[in-house]
Amino acid sequence: MSGIVSYGSYIPKYRIKPEEIARIWGENPEHIKKGLYILSKSVPAPDEDTATIAVEAARNAVKRGRINVKDIGAIFVGSESHPYAVKPTATIVASALGVDFSLFSADYEFACKAGTAAIQNAKAMVDAGYIKLGMAIGSDTSQGAPGDALEYSASAGGTAIIIGKDNVIAEINHTLSVTSDTPDFWRREGQPYPTHGERFTGEPAYFKHVMSAAKLLMERANSEPGDYRYAVFHQPNGKFPSRAAKKLGFTEEQFKTGLLTPYIGNTYSGSMMTGLSAVLDEASPGDRILAVSFGSGAGSDAFDITVTEHIDDMERESASTIKQFLNNVEYVDYSIYAKFKKKIVFGGNLE
Amino acid sequence: MGELSRIWRESDHRYRLVAHECGNCKRIFFPPRDVCPICHRDSIGKMREVELSGKGTISSFTVVHDSPRAFKRQRPYVLALIDLDEGPTITAQIVDTPLDQIEIGKRVHSVFRRIHEDGPGGIIQYGYKFAVDLS
Ligand SMILES: [Zn+2]
């Protein structure tokens, strides 16, 4: 059976704290820290974007798995912040890795679950025998409008997962998805910032899709929360995933390893995948993982995963671990953040 | 369009640090050269592509305060001469490193970044920059 043969992540070094954003907009930072459980979020440098993050994550996956890039037969990149409206990020990643000209590739979009949709399609192509290895990437440099609640959470980061049949470190036993037409969050073409349909964001969107997908998956796998060592969920803030996990019957012990949003914010397409990356950094053979993403609009992708003995053969420290990304940080104030994120705009064609 | 062709032509060496090794004297050249400047005609047909590791050491650097307008968001920034482990010396920007941690002799590794954007509607040029290794 196919599964994960390697994985790699990238999180920009810079961070901003909610105190600093709240100071500018006259809000109470304690509401954010307690209400959303966000203590800091990552900020990309001015020369970083979804493509550079995707490339760094992909290189970490190749390095960690000692992958021969010529074996990669597909690259799919999920994001809601591709640098070009027309010109796929996957082409840039392919060139930066030096993969073969004979390659399946495409960019995916489905809000925050585009990267996990890419995992499913890479797996399907491996299972069908079209390719030896498939790479799925979730990467974003998401934007919240200045002063909007999303500004506290929208961050940057990404993860690449390589799917194959040989030397699988984590088998994907089952995967399924749920989809509905829900107006919880959207961005029209040409608009710099997204809009959220306030009353749709919680129950009818995130909780309904994440919990339905998790329950359907456990039905199919004939499993229950107690069978899993780890559970990872899409994490738009620190609160939603803990609440969904507890409602489903998971304990903090199971979901704390993959819960990164309190420290790095919501990396959108990178969110659940980077949480999974943190879990794979620590997991042991035999550990079972439940992983569920969520994309506004809306849908969820769910995965039932079992870690194999091959994970002990992998030098996991040979590429940056999530712990290293969490430790190597530099905090910036709102003015530097605004400059980096191009919220300060120059006149004319300066850039 | 000349600029666009150059960006496209150079993408292998700018994206992946692809250099040329002379099959005669084994010297490595970056940016790649079609003919070895030492062996001249003895190197013809013997120049081979090699991918550099992106690891190296800072041999000299300068802090740029008076930057081109496109680099305004990164000012001041550091340009360094880097001795790559495979031999060649290159000039590149150092990123993600506080100025007081940039010193001659520090070990660096390459990172993939945006180099230049040709206005809001133009092509984005990507390539290598470097960051100081975590000690
Ligand atoms: Zn020579």
Short mmCIF file of C-alpha atoms and ligand atoms in Angstrom, two decimals:
data_model
loop_
_atom_site.label_atom_id
_atom_site.label_comp_id
_atom_site.label_asym_id
_atom_site.label_seq_id
_atom_site.Cartn_x
_atom_site.Cartn_y
_atom_site.Cartn_z
CA MET A 1 0.00 0.00 0.00
CA SER A 2 1.18 3.55 -0.66
CA GLY A 3 1.94 6.10 1.99
CA ILE A 4 4.29 8.84 3.08
CA VAL A 5 7.93 8.19 2.15
CA SER A 6 9.21 11.59 3.25
CA TYR A 7 8.09 14.99 4.48
CA GLY A 8 9.55 18.44 4.96
CA SER A 9 8.39 21.83 6.14
CA TYR A 10 9.35 25.46 6.10
CA ILE A 11 8.23 28.28 8.40
CA PRO A 12 9.59 31.83 7.94
CA LYS A 13 11.72 33.09 10.81
CA TYR A 14 9.86 36.28 11.68
CA ARG A 15 7.01 36.45 14.22
CA ILE A 16 4.57 39.09 15.41
CA LYS A 17 2.63 38.92 18.68
CA PRO A 18 -1.06 39.76 19.13
CA GLU A 19 -0.09 42.49 21.64
CA GLU A 20 1.61 44.34 18.82
CA ILE A 21 -1.33 44.08 16.39
CA ALA A 22 -3.83 44.94 19.15
CA ARG A 23 -1.77 48.01 20.09
CA ILE A 24 -2.28 49.44 16.60
CA TRP A 25 -6.01 48.76 16.36
CA GLY A 26 -6.95 49.57 19.95
CA GLU A 27 -8.06 46.05 20.84
CA ASN A 28 -7.49 43.99 23.94
CA PRO A 29 -4.73 41.45 23.26
CA GLU A 30 -5.94 39.21 26.07
CA HIS A 31 -9.15 38.59 24.07
CA ILE A 32 -7.06 37.30 21.19
CA LYS A 33 -4.66 35.27 23.32
CA LYS A 34 -7.42 33.68 25.37
CA GLY A 35 -10.28 33.77 22.84
CA LEU A 36 -8.35 32.54 19.80
CA TYR A 37 -5.35 31.04 21.63
CA ILE A 38 -2.82 32.69 19.36
CA LEU A 39 0.43 33.82 21.03
CA SER A 40 2.38 34.71 17.88
CA LYS A 41 2.20 34.19 14.12
CA SER A 42 4.84 33.78 11.43
CA VAL A 43 5.60 36.62 9.02
CA PRO A 44 7.35 36.03 5.67
CA ALA A 45 10.36 38.19 4.77
CA PRO A 46 9.77 40.60 1.86
CA ASP A 47 11.55 38.21 -0.52
CA GLU A 48 9.52 35.15 0.52
CA ASP A 49 6.29 34.00 -1.09
CA THR A 50 4.27 30.80 -1.56
CA ALA A 51 6.73 29.54 -4.19
CA THR A 52 9.87 30.10 -2.08
CA ILE A 53 8.21 28.44 0.91
CA ALA A 54 7.07 25.52 -1.27
CA VAL A 55 10.61 25.08 -2.62
CA GLU A 56 12.20 25.12 0.86
CA ALA A 57 9.65 22.59 2.17
CA ALA A 58 10.13 20.39 -0.92
CA ARG A 59 13.93 20.49 -0.54
CA ASN A 60 13.62 19.48 3.10
CA ALA A 61 11.43 16.52 2.10
CA VAL A 62 13.91 15.44 -0.60
CA LYS A 63 16.86 15.77 1.79
CA ARG A 64 15.20 13.96 4.70
CA GLY A 65 14.02 11.04 2.54
CA ARG A 66 17.25 10.93 0.45
CA ILE A 67 14.94 11.01 -2.53
CA ASN A 68 16.27 10.79 -6.07
CA VAL A 69 14.39 13.71 -7.62
CA LYS A 70 14.27 11.86 -10.95
CA ASP A 71 11.81 9.42 -9.29
CA ILE A 72 9.30 12.22 -8.66
CA GLY A 73 6.58 11.86 -11.29
CA ALA A 74 4.08 14.43 -10.04
CA ILE A 75 4.15 17.74 -8.17
CA PHE A 76 0.92 19.34 -6.99
CA VAL A 77 0.96 22.60 -5.04
CA GLY A 78 -2.07 23.68 -3.02
CA SER A 79 -2.36 27.33 -2.00
CA GLU A 80 -4.70 30.30 -1.89
CA SER A 81 -1.78 32.70 -2.41
CA HIS A 82 0.03 31.46 -5.53
CA PRO A 83 2.40 34.25 -6.65
CA TYR A 84 0.93 34.29 -10.15
CA ALA A 85 -2.75 34.25 -11.12
CA VAL A 86 -1.61 32.43 -14.27
CA LYS A 87 1.68 30.48 -14.13
CA PRO A 88 1.74 27.50 -11.84
CA THR A 89 3.82 27.44 -8.66
CA ALA A 90 4.42 23.74 -9.41
CA THR A 91 6.58 24.74 -12.42
CA ILE A 92 8.89 26.78 -10.17
CA VAL A 93 9.15 23.96 -7.62
CA ALA A 94 9.89 21.42 -10.37
CA SER A 95 12.67 23.57 -11.76
CA ALA A 96 14.15 24.34 -8.33
CA LEU A 97 14.29 20.61 -7.51
CA GLY A 98 15.59 19.62 -10.93
CA VAL A 99 12.97 16.95 -11.55
CA ASP A 100 12.50 15.31 -14.92
CA PHE A 101 10.78 17.09 -17.83
CA SER A 102 8.32 14.17 -17.93
CA LEU A 103 6.16 15.28 -15.00
CA PHE A 104 2.49 15.52 -13.99
CA SER A 105 1.94 18.86 -12.30
CA ALA A 106 -0.71 21.38 -11.36
CA ASP A 107 -1.61 23.98 -8.78
CA TYR A 108 -4.61 23.28 -6.60
CA GLU A 109 -7.02 25.64 -4.89
CA PHE A 110 -9.45 24.82 -2.12
CA ALA A 111 -8.83 27.45 0.56
CA CYS A 112 -6.91 25.71 3.37
CA LYS A 113 -7.32 22.13 2.16
CA ALA A 114 -5.73 22.44 -1.28
CA GLY A 115 -2.54 20.76 -0.06
CA THR A 116 -4.30 17.75 1.43
CA ALA A 117 -6.33 17.36 -1.79
CA ALA A 118 -2.91 17.21 -3.46
CA ILE A 119 -1.89 14.34 -1.12
CA GLN A 120 -4.99 12.38 -2.14
CA ASN A 121 -4.31 12.86 -5.84
CA ALA A 122 -0.62 12.03 -5.53
CA LYS A 123 -1.60 8.85 -3.67
CA ALA A 124 -4.17 7.92 -6.32
CA MET A 125 -1.56 8.28 -9.07
CA VAL A 126 0.96 6.19 -7.14
CA ASP A 127 -1.68 3.50 -6.44
CA ALA A 128 -2.71 3.50 -10.10
CA GLY A 129 0.90 2.93 -11.13
CA TYR A 130 1.22 6.16 -13.15
CA ILE A 131 4.14 7.41 -11.09
CA LYS A 132 6.74 6.11 -8.64
CA LEU A 133 6.71 9.12 -6.32
CA GLY A 134 4.30 12.03 -6.06
CA MET A 135 4.91 15.25 -4.18
CA ALA A 136 2.05 17.17 -2.55
CA ILE A 137 2.70 20.64 -1.14
CA GLY A 138 0.53 22.95 0.93
CA SER A 139 2.04 26.44 1.10
CA ASP A 140 0.66 29.88 1.82
CA THR A 141 1.48 33.47 2.68
CA SER A 142 -2.04 34.40 3.65
CA GLN A 143 -3.30 37.93 4.17
CA GLY A 144 -5.77 39.37 6.64
CA ALA A 145 -7.07 42.89 6.04
CA PRO A 146 -5.50 45.46 8.39
CA GLY A 147 -7.59 45.65 11.56
CA ASP A 148 -9.58 42.51 10.68
CA ALA A 149 -9.70 39.60 13.14
CA LEU A 150 -7.87 37.48 10.56
CA GLU A 151 -4.84 39.72 10.86
CA TYR A 152 -4.02 38.03 14.18
CA SER A 153 -3.90 34.57 12.62
CA ALA A 154 -3.14 34.72 8.87
CA SER A 155 0.49 33.60 8.59
CA ALA A 156 2.97 31.85 6.31
CA GLY A 157 4.45 28.38 6.05
CA GLY A 158 4.28 25.14 4.14
CA THR A 159 4.85 21.41 4.08
CA ALA A 160 5.71 18.93 1.35
CA ILE A 161 4.73 15.26 1.57
CA ILE A 162 6.17 12.65 -0.78
CA ILE A 163 3.98 9.66 -1.52
CA GLY A 164 5.29 6.31 -2.75
CA LYS A 165 5.18 2.55 -2.26
CA ASP A 166 8.76 1.73 -1.19
CA ASN A 167 10.26 2.58 2.21
CA VAL A 168 6.97 4.00 3.40
CA ILE A 169 7.43 5.66 6.82
CA ALA A 170 3.70 6.11 7.36
CA GLU A 171 1.00 4.10 5.57
CA ILE A 172 -2.14 5.97 4.52
CA ASN A 173 -4.73 3.32 5.43
CA HIS A 174 -7.81 5.33 4.47
CA THR A 175 -8.68 8.75 3.13
CA LEU A 176 -12.01 10.40 2.36
CA SER A 177 -13.49 13.86 1.90
CA VAL A 178 -16.68 15.82 2.47
CA THR A 179 -17.78 18.81 0.38
CA SER A 180 -20.60 21.35 0.51
CA ASP A 181 -21.37 24.81 -0.88
CA THR A 182 -20.96 26.99 2.22
CA PRO A 183 -20.38 30.79 2.20
CA ASP A 184 -18.05 30.95 5.22
CA PHE A 185 -15.03 32.61 3.60
CA TRP A 186 -14.10 33.78 0.12
CA ARG A 187 -11.96 36.12 -1.92
CA ARG A 188 -12.96 37.42 -5.33
CA GLU A 189 -10.41 37.65 -8.15
CA GLY A 190 -8.35 40.84 -7.85
CA GLN A 191 -9.29 41.52 -4.23
CA PRO A 192 -6.28 41.72 -1.91
CA TYR A 193 -8.04 40.50 1.23
CA PRO A 194 -10.64 37.80 1.89
CA THR A 195 -14.13 38.26 3.32
CA HIS A 196 -15.69 36.02 5.92
CA GLY A 197 -19.36 35.27 6.34
CA GLU A 198 -19.35 35.83 10.12
CA ARG A 199 -22.19 33.55 11.13
CA PHE A 200 -20.98 30.72 8.91
CA THR A 201 -17.39 30.45 10.15
CA GLY A 202 -17.85 28.18 13.19
CA GLU A 203 -20.56 25.52 13.40
CA PRO A 204 -21.83 25.23 9.79
CA ALA A 205 -18.36 25.38 8.28
CA TYR A 206 -15.35 24.28 10.33
CA PHE A 207 -17.03 22.04 12.90
CA LYS A 208 -19.57 20.41 10.60
CA HIS A 209 -17.00 19.44 7.96
CA VAL A 210 -14.09 18.50 10.23
CA MET A 211 -16.24 16.41 12.56
CA SER A 212 -18.23 14.72 9.78
CA ALA A 213 -15.04 13.78 7.93
CA ALA A 214 -13.42 12.47 11.11
CA LYS A 215 -16.50 10.41 12.04
CA LEU A 216 -16.93 8.99 8.52
CA LEU A 217 -13.26 8.06 8.46
CA MET A 218 -13.44 6.25 11.80
CA GLU A 219 -16.56 4.44 10.58
CA ARG A 220 -14.75 3.29 7.47
CA ALA A 221 -11.62 2.32 9.41
CA ASN A 222 -13.73 0.73 12.11
CA SER A 223 -11.72 2.68 14.66
CA GLU A 224 -12.35 4.95 17.63
CA PRO A 225 -10.44 7.91 19.12
CA GLY A 226 -8.64 5.66 21.61
CA ASP A 227 -6.94 3.80 18.72
CA TYR A 228 -4.91 6.87 17.73
CA ARG A 229 -1.72 8.09 19.35
CA TYR A 230 -2.02 11.47 17.59
CA ALA A 231 -4.80 13.60 16.10
CA VAL A 232 -4.17 16.63 13.88
CA PHE A 233 -6.78 19.06 12.63
CA HIS A 234 -6.86 22.16 10.48
CA GLN A 235 -6.11 24.99 12.87
CA PRO A 236 -7.46 28.44 11.91
CA ASN A 237 -6.79 29.44 15.53
CA GLY A 238 -5.76 27.58 18.66
CA LYS A 239 -9.31 27.08 19.92
CA PHE A 240 -11.27 25.43 17.07
CA PRO A 241 -9.09 22.30 16.72
CA SER A 242 -9.05 21.64 20.48
CA ARG A 243 -12.82 22.00 20.65
CA ALA A 244 -13.39 19.73 17.64
CA ALA A 245 -10.95 17.17 19.03
CA LYS A 246 -12.59 17.09 22.45
CA LYS A 247 -16.09 16.83 20.93
CA LEU A 248 -14.90 13.85 18.91
CA GLY A 249 -13.49 12.21 22.02
CA PHE A 250 -9.76 12.97 21.68
CA THR A 251 -7.63 14.13 24.59
CA GLU A 252 -5.11 16.94 24.75
CA GLU A 253 -2.34 14.33 24.91
CA GLN A 254 -3.37 13.24 21.41
CA PHE A 255 -3.71 16.66 19.75
CA LYS A 256 -1.09 18.84 21.44
CA THR A 257 1.91 17.69 19.34
CA GLY A 258 0.27 18.74 16.07
CA LEU A 259 -1.22 21.98 17.37
CA LEU A 260 1.08 24.72 16.07
CA THR A 261 -1.23 27.68 15.43
CA PRO A 262 -0.71 29.18 18.91
CA TYR A 263 2.96 29.77 17.93
CA ILE A 264 2.95 30.22 14.15
CA GLY A 265 -0.63 31.28 13.32
CA ASN A 266 -2.77 29.80 10.57
CA THR A 267 -0.58 28.76 7.65
CA TYR A 268 -3.71 27.98 5.60
CA SER A 269 -2.84 25.23 3.08
CA GLY A 270 0.17 24.48 5.27
CA SER A 271 -1.82 24.24 8.48
CA MET A 272 -2.83 20.60 8.97
CA MET A 273 0.13 19.33 6.91
CA THR A 274 2.63 21.20 9.10
CA GLY A 275 0.89 19.83 12.20
CA LEU A 276 1.31 16.36 10.67
CA SER A 277 4.96 17.17 10.03
CA ALA A 278 5.41 17.99 13.75
CA VAL A 279 3.80 14.64 14.61
CA LEU A 280 6.03 12.72 12.17
CA ASP A 281 9.07 14.39 13.78
CA GLU A 282 8.19 12.59 17.02
CA ALA A 283 6.21 9.49 16.07
CA SER A 284 7.34 5.88 16.62
CA PRO A 285 6.59 2.72 14.61
CA GLY A 286 3.04 1.52 15.16
CA ASP A 287 1.66 4.96 16.10
CA ARG A 288 -1.66 5.69 14.44
CA ILE A 289 -2.54 9.23 13.36
CA LEU A 290 -5.88 10.79 12.48
CA ALA A 291 -5.45 13.92 10.35
CA VAL A 292 -8.28 16.15 9.11
CA SER A 293 -7.97 19.33 7.07
CA PHE A 294 -10.60 21.96 6.38
CA GLY A 295 -11.01 24.32 3.44
CA SER A 296 -13.55 27.12 3.44
CA GLY A 297 -16.20 27.01 0.82
CA ALA A 298 -16.25 24.21 2.21
CA GLY A 299 -14.81 20.75 2.66
CA SER A 300 -12.58 18.46 4.70
CA ASP A 301 -10.06 15.74 3.81
CA ALA A 302 -9.47 13.05 6.41
CA PHE A 303 -6.59 10.56 6.69
CA ASP A 304 -6.02 7.46 8.77
CA ILE A 305 -2.25 6.88 8.98
CA THR A 306 -0.02 4.26 10.62
CA VAL A 307 3.68 4.91 11.20
CA THR A 308 5.93 2.03 10.07
CA GLU A 309 9.29 0.68 11.28
CA HIS A 310 10.99 2.49 8.33
CA ILE A 311 10.70 5.75 10.25
CA ASP A 312 13.54 4.53 12.45
CA ASP A 313 15.80 4.21 9.39
CA MET A 314 15.17 7.83 8.45
CA GLU A 315 17.49 10.53 9.76
CA ARG A 316 14.71 12.87 10.72
CA GLU A 317 17.15 15.51 11.95
CA SER A 318 18.83 15.69 8.54
CA ALA A 319 16.32 18.40 7.58
CA SER A 320 14.96 21.16 9.84
CA THR A 321 12.39 19.83 12.31
CA ILE A 322 9.32 21.78 13.39
CA LYS A 323 10.92 22.29 16.82
CA GLN A 324 13.88 24.00 15.14
CA PHE A 325 11.53 26.30 13.23
CA LEU A 326 9.72 27.13 16.48
CA ASN A 327 12.99 27.95 18.25
CA ASN A 328 14.76 30.05 15.62
CA VAL A 329 12.57 33.17 15.58
CA GLU A 330 12.88 36.93 15.45
CA TYR A 331 10.01 39.13 16.59
CA VAL A 332 9.03 42.19 14.57
CA ASP A 333 6.84 45.17 15.44
CA TYR A 334 3.78 46.23 13.45
CA SER A 335 5.66 48.73 11.28
CA ILE A 336 8.21 46.15 10.14
CA TYR A 337 5.38 43.66 9.64
CA ALA A 338 3.45 46.20 7.53
CA LYS A 339 6.54 46.89 5.44
CA PHE A 340 7.32 43.17 4.97
CA LYS A 341 3.71 42.27 4.09
CA LYS A 342 3.40 45.19 1.63
CA LYS A 343 0.65 46.81 3.64
CA ILE A 344 2.72 49.93 3.08
CA VAL A 345 2.48 50.56 -0.65
CA PHE A 346 4.93 52.70 -2.65
CA GLY A 347 3.67 55.03 -5.35
CA GLY A 348 4.66 54.29 -8.93
CA ASN A 349 6.41 51.20 -10.23
CA LEU A 350 9.04 50.95 -7.54
CA GLU A 351 8.95 47.18 -7.10
CA MET B 1 12.32 40.24 -24.07
CA GLY B 2 16.14 39.99 -23.84
CA GLU B 3 15.88 40.25 -20.07
CA LEU B 4 13.21 37.53 -19.98
CA SER B 5 15.37 35.18 -22.08
CA ARG B 6 18.32 35.75 -19.76
CA ILE B 7 16.22 34.99 -16.65
CA TRP B 8 14.94 31.83 -18.29
CA ARG B 9 18.37 30.75 -19.51
CA GLU B 10 19.92 31.27 -16.08
CA SER B 11 17.20 29.55 -14.07
CA ASP B 12 19.13 26.27 -13.60
CA HIS B 13 22.12 27.96 -12.09
CA ARG B 14 20.13 30.53 -10.13
CA TYR B 15 17.56 28.02 -8.80
CA ARG B 16 19.80 25.03 -8.13
CA LEU B 17 23.38 26.34 -8.17
CA VAL B 18 24.21 24.30 -11.24
CA ALA B 19 27.90 24.82 -12.06
CA HIS B 20 30.24 23.43 -14.70
CA GLU B 21 33.18 21.20 -13.90
CA CYS B 22 36.10 21.01 -16.31
CA GLY B 23 36.70 17.38 -17.20
CA ASN B 24 40.37 18.16 -17.78
CA CYS B 25 41.50 20.04 -14.62
CA LYS B 26 38.44 19.28 -12.44
CA ARG B 27 38.00 22.97 -11.53
CA ILE B 28 34.40 24.02 -10.90
CA PHE B 29 32.99 27.21 -12.39
CA PHE B 30 30.00 29.15 -11.20
CA PRO B 31 28.28 30.72 -13.05
CA PRO B 32 28.79 27.85 -15.51
CA ARG B 33 31.22 28.37 -18.39
CA ASP B 34 31.18 26.59 -21.71
CA VAL B 35 34.99 26.51 -21.91
CA CYS B 36 37.51 26.24 -19.06
CA PRO B 37 39.52 29.50 -18.89
CA ILE B 38 42.62 27.54 -17.84
CA CYS B 39 42.51 24.53 -20.15
CA HIS B 40 40.87 26.33 -23.10
CA ARG B 41 40.56 23.92 -26.04
CA ASP B 42 41.50 20.89 -23.93
CA SER B 43 38.22 21.40 -22.06
CA ILE B 44 35.98 21.53 -25.13
CA GLY B 45 33.27 18.90 -24.86
CA LYS B 46 34.44 18.01 -21.36
CA MET B 47 32.50 20.60 -19.32
CA ARG B 48 30.09 18.69 -17.09
CA GLU B 49 27.11 19.97 -15.06
CA VAL B 50 27.39 19.63 -11.27
CA GLU B 51 24.94 20.79 -8.62
CA LEU B 52 26.65 22.67 -5.78
CA SER B 53 25.75 21.93 -2.17
CA GLY B 54 25.01 25.58 -1.33
CA LYS B 55 27.36 25.37 1.65
CA GLY B 56 30.14 27.88 2.08
CA THR B 57 31.97 30.44 4.18
CA ILE B 58 31.74 34.24 4.20
CA SER B 59 35.07 35.67 3.00
CA SER B 60 34.02 39.31 2.91
CA PHE B 61 30.85 41.36 3.16
CA THR B 62 29.42 44.84 2.90
CA VAL B 63 26.29 46.42 4.38
CA VAL B 64 24.34 48.21 1.67
CA HIS B 65 22.51 51.28 2.95
CA ASP B 66 22.16 53.12 -0.35
CA SER B 67 20.13 50.41 -2.06
CA PRO B 68 18.29 50.30 -5.37
CA ARG B 69 14.64 51.26 -4.90
CA ALA B 70 13.46 47.69 -5.41
CA PHE B 71 15.35 46.69 -2.25
CA LYS B 72 13.83 49.40 -0.08
CA ARG B 73 11.90 46.89 2.05
CA GLN B 74 15.11 44.99 2.87
CA ARG B 75 17.37 47.96 3.65
CA PRO B 76 20.00 47.80 5.01
CA TYR B 77 20.96 44.49 3.46
CA VAL B 78 24.17 42.54 3.30
CA LEU B 79 26.05 41.48 0.20
CA ALA B 80 28.75 38.91 0.85
CA LEU B 81 31.52 37.14 -1.01
CA ILE B 82 31.04 33.46 -0.26
CA ASP B 83 33.66 30.75 -0.77
CA LEU B 84 31.59 27.73 -1.71
CA ASP B 85 32.83 24.37 -0.43
CA GLU B 86 33.30 23.12 -4.01
CA GLY B 87 35.66 25.98 -4.87
CA PRO B 88 33.90 28.85 -6.63
CA THR B 89 33.42 32.23 -4.95
CA ILE B 90 30.12 34.01 -5.47
CA THR B 91 28.48 37.25 -4.45
CA ALA B 92 25.08 36.92 -2.80
CA GLN B 93 22.72 38.57 -0.37
CA ILE B 94 22.66 37.33 3.24
CA VAL B 95 19.13 37.12 4.66
CA ASP B 96 17.41 36.17 7.93
CA THR B 97 20.54 37.04 9.90
CA PRO B 98 20.92 39.99 12.30
CA LEU B 99 23.76 42.29 11.22
CA ASP B 100 25.78 41.62 14.38
CA GLN B 101 25.89 37.91 13.56
CA ILE B 102 27.42 38.37 10.13
CA GLU B 103 31.19 37.90 10.28
CA ILE B 104 33.99 36.77 8.03
CA GLY B 105 34.48 33.03 8.47
CA LYS B 106 30.83 32.30 9.34
CA ARG B 107 29.33 29.24 7.69
CA VAL B 108 26.34 29.84 5.41
CA HIS B 109 23.83 27.81 3.41
CA SER B 110 21.82 28.75 0.36
CA VAL B 111 18.11 29.57 0.49
CA PHE B 112 15.56 30.05 -2.29
CA ARG B 113 14.18 33.60 -2.49
CA ARG B 114 12.63 36.21 -4.73
CA ILE B 115 15.42 38.18 -6.38
CA HIS B 116 13.55 40.70 -8.46
CA GLU B 117 10.04 41.51 -9.57
CA ASP B 118 9.51 43.25 -12.89
CA GLY B 119 6.70 45.52 -11.64
CA PRO B 120 3.31 44.26 -10.44
CA GLY B 121 2.49 42.64 -13.80
CA GLY B 122 5.94 41.34 -14.74
CA ILE B 123 7.88 38.14 -14.26
CA ILE B 124 9.18 37.27 -10.79
CA GLN B 125 12.83 36.26 -10.74
CA TYR B 126 13.76 33.65 -8.14
CA GLY B 127 17.17 32.43 -7.09
CA TYR B 128 19.75 31.83 -4.39
CA LYS B 129 20.50 33.96 -1.37
CA PHE B 130 22.33 32.77 1.75
CA ALA B 131 21.68 32.61 5.49
CA VAL B 132 24.16 32.10 8.32
CA ASP B 133 23.99 28.54 9.74
CA LEU B 134 22.43 28.08 13.17
CA SER B 135 25.22 27.39 15.61
ZN ZN C 1 40.15 23.06 -16.91
#
